[in-house]
mmCIF file of C-alpha atoms in Angstrom:
data_model
loop_
_atom_site.group_PDB
_atom_site.id
_atom_site.type_symbol
_atom_site.label_atom_id
_atom_site.label_comp_id
_atom_site.label_asym_id
_atom_site.label_seq_id
_atom_site.Cartn_x
_atom_site.Cartn_y
_atom_site.Cartn_z
ATOM 1 C CA UNK A 272 113.752 99.685 83.528
ATOM 2 C CA UNK A 273 114.928 103.273 83.135
ATOM 3 C CA UNK A 274 111.788 104.283 81.255
ATOM 4 C CA UNK A 275 109.659 102.779 84.029
ATOM 5 C CA UNK A 276 111.656 104.725 86.611
ATOM 6 C CA UNK A 277 111.236 107.921 84.584
ATOM 7 C CA UNK A 278 107.491 107.346 84.435
ATOM 8 C CA UNK A 279 107.426 106.954 88.204
ATOM 9 C CA UNK A 280 109.464 110.110 88.632
ATOM 10 C CA UNK A 281 107.083 112.054 86.382
ATOM 11 C CA UNK A 282 103.989 111.166 88.382
ATOM 12 C CA UNK A 283 102.971 113.500 91.210
ATOM 13 C CA UNK A 284 100.996 110.855 93.084
ATOM 14 C CA UNK A 285 101.298 107.155 92.543
ATOM 15 C CA UNK A 286 99.587 103.984 93.672
ATOM 16 C CA UNK A 287 102.979 102.293 93.503
ATOM 17 C CA UNK A 288 104.765 101.576 96.778
ATOM 18 C CA UNK A 289 108.344 102.539 95.862
ATOM 19 C CA UNK A 290 109.762 100.926 99.003
ATOM 20 C CA UNK A 291 108.054 97.636 98.146
ATOM 21 C CA UNK A 292 109.335 97.852 94.553
ATOM 22 C CA UNK A 293 112.894 98.397 95.816
ATOM 23 C CA UNK A 294 112.532 95.451 98.192
ATOM 24 C CA UNK A 295 111.300 93.196 95.382
ATOM 25 C CA UNK A 296 114.136 94.341 93.089
ATOM 26 C CA UNK A 297 116.680 93.492 95.785
ATOM 27 C CA UNK A 298 115.110 90.070 96.326
ATOM 28 C CA UNK A 299 115.148 89.363 92.576
ATOM 29 C CA UNK A 300 118.774 90.462 92.299
ATOM 30 C CA UNK A 301 119.861 88.279 95.223
ATOM 31 C CA UNK A 302 117.895 85.260 94.076
ATOM 32 C CA UNK A 303 115.936 85.102 97.326
ATOM 33 C CA UNK A 304 112.557 85.667 95.652
ATOM 34 C CA UNK A 305 110.922 82.427 94.639
ATOM 35 C CA UNK A 306 107.928 82.526 92.313
ATOM 36 C CA UNK A 307 105.534 79.627 91.774
ATOM 37 C CA UNK A 308 105.179 80.128 88.026
ATOM 38 C CA UNK A 309 102.374 77.569 87.711
ATOM 39 C CA UNK A 310 100.301 79.387 90.334
ATOM 40 C CA UNK A 311 101.146 82.761 88.807
ATOM 41 C CA UNK A 312 100.008 81.616 85.359
ATOM 42 C CA UNK A 313 96.802 80.169 86.797
ATOM 43 C CA UNK A 314 96.026 83.360 88.703
ATOM 44 C CA UNK A 315 96.709 85.506 85.639
ATOM 45 C CA UNK A 316 94.373 83.398 83.513
ATOM 46 C CA UNK A 317 91.649 83.644 86.133
ATOM 47 C CA UNK A 318 92.081 87.392 86.425
ATOM 48 C CA UNK A 319 91.893 88.081 82.697
ATOM 49 C CA UNK A 320 89.018 85.681 82.054
ATOM 50 C CA UNK A 321 86.735 87.535 84.473
#
């Protein structure tokens, strides 16, 4: 996680929404983020097969 943060800090401009990342991290930490792993896996397969 620290290396990812360092990479973000090193970039002048980024396509990453830091506020959204922080929000997602907080949701993961609190357990309030629920992920449909079956749907996620299906979507990933579709994405990488195209």
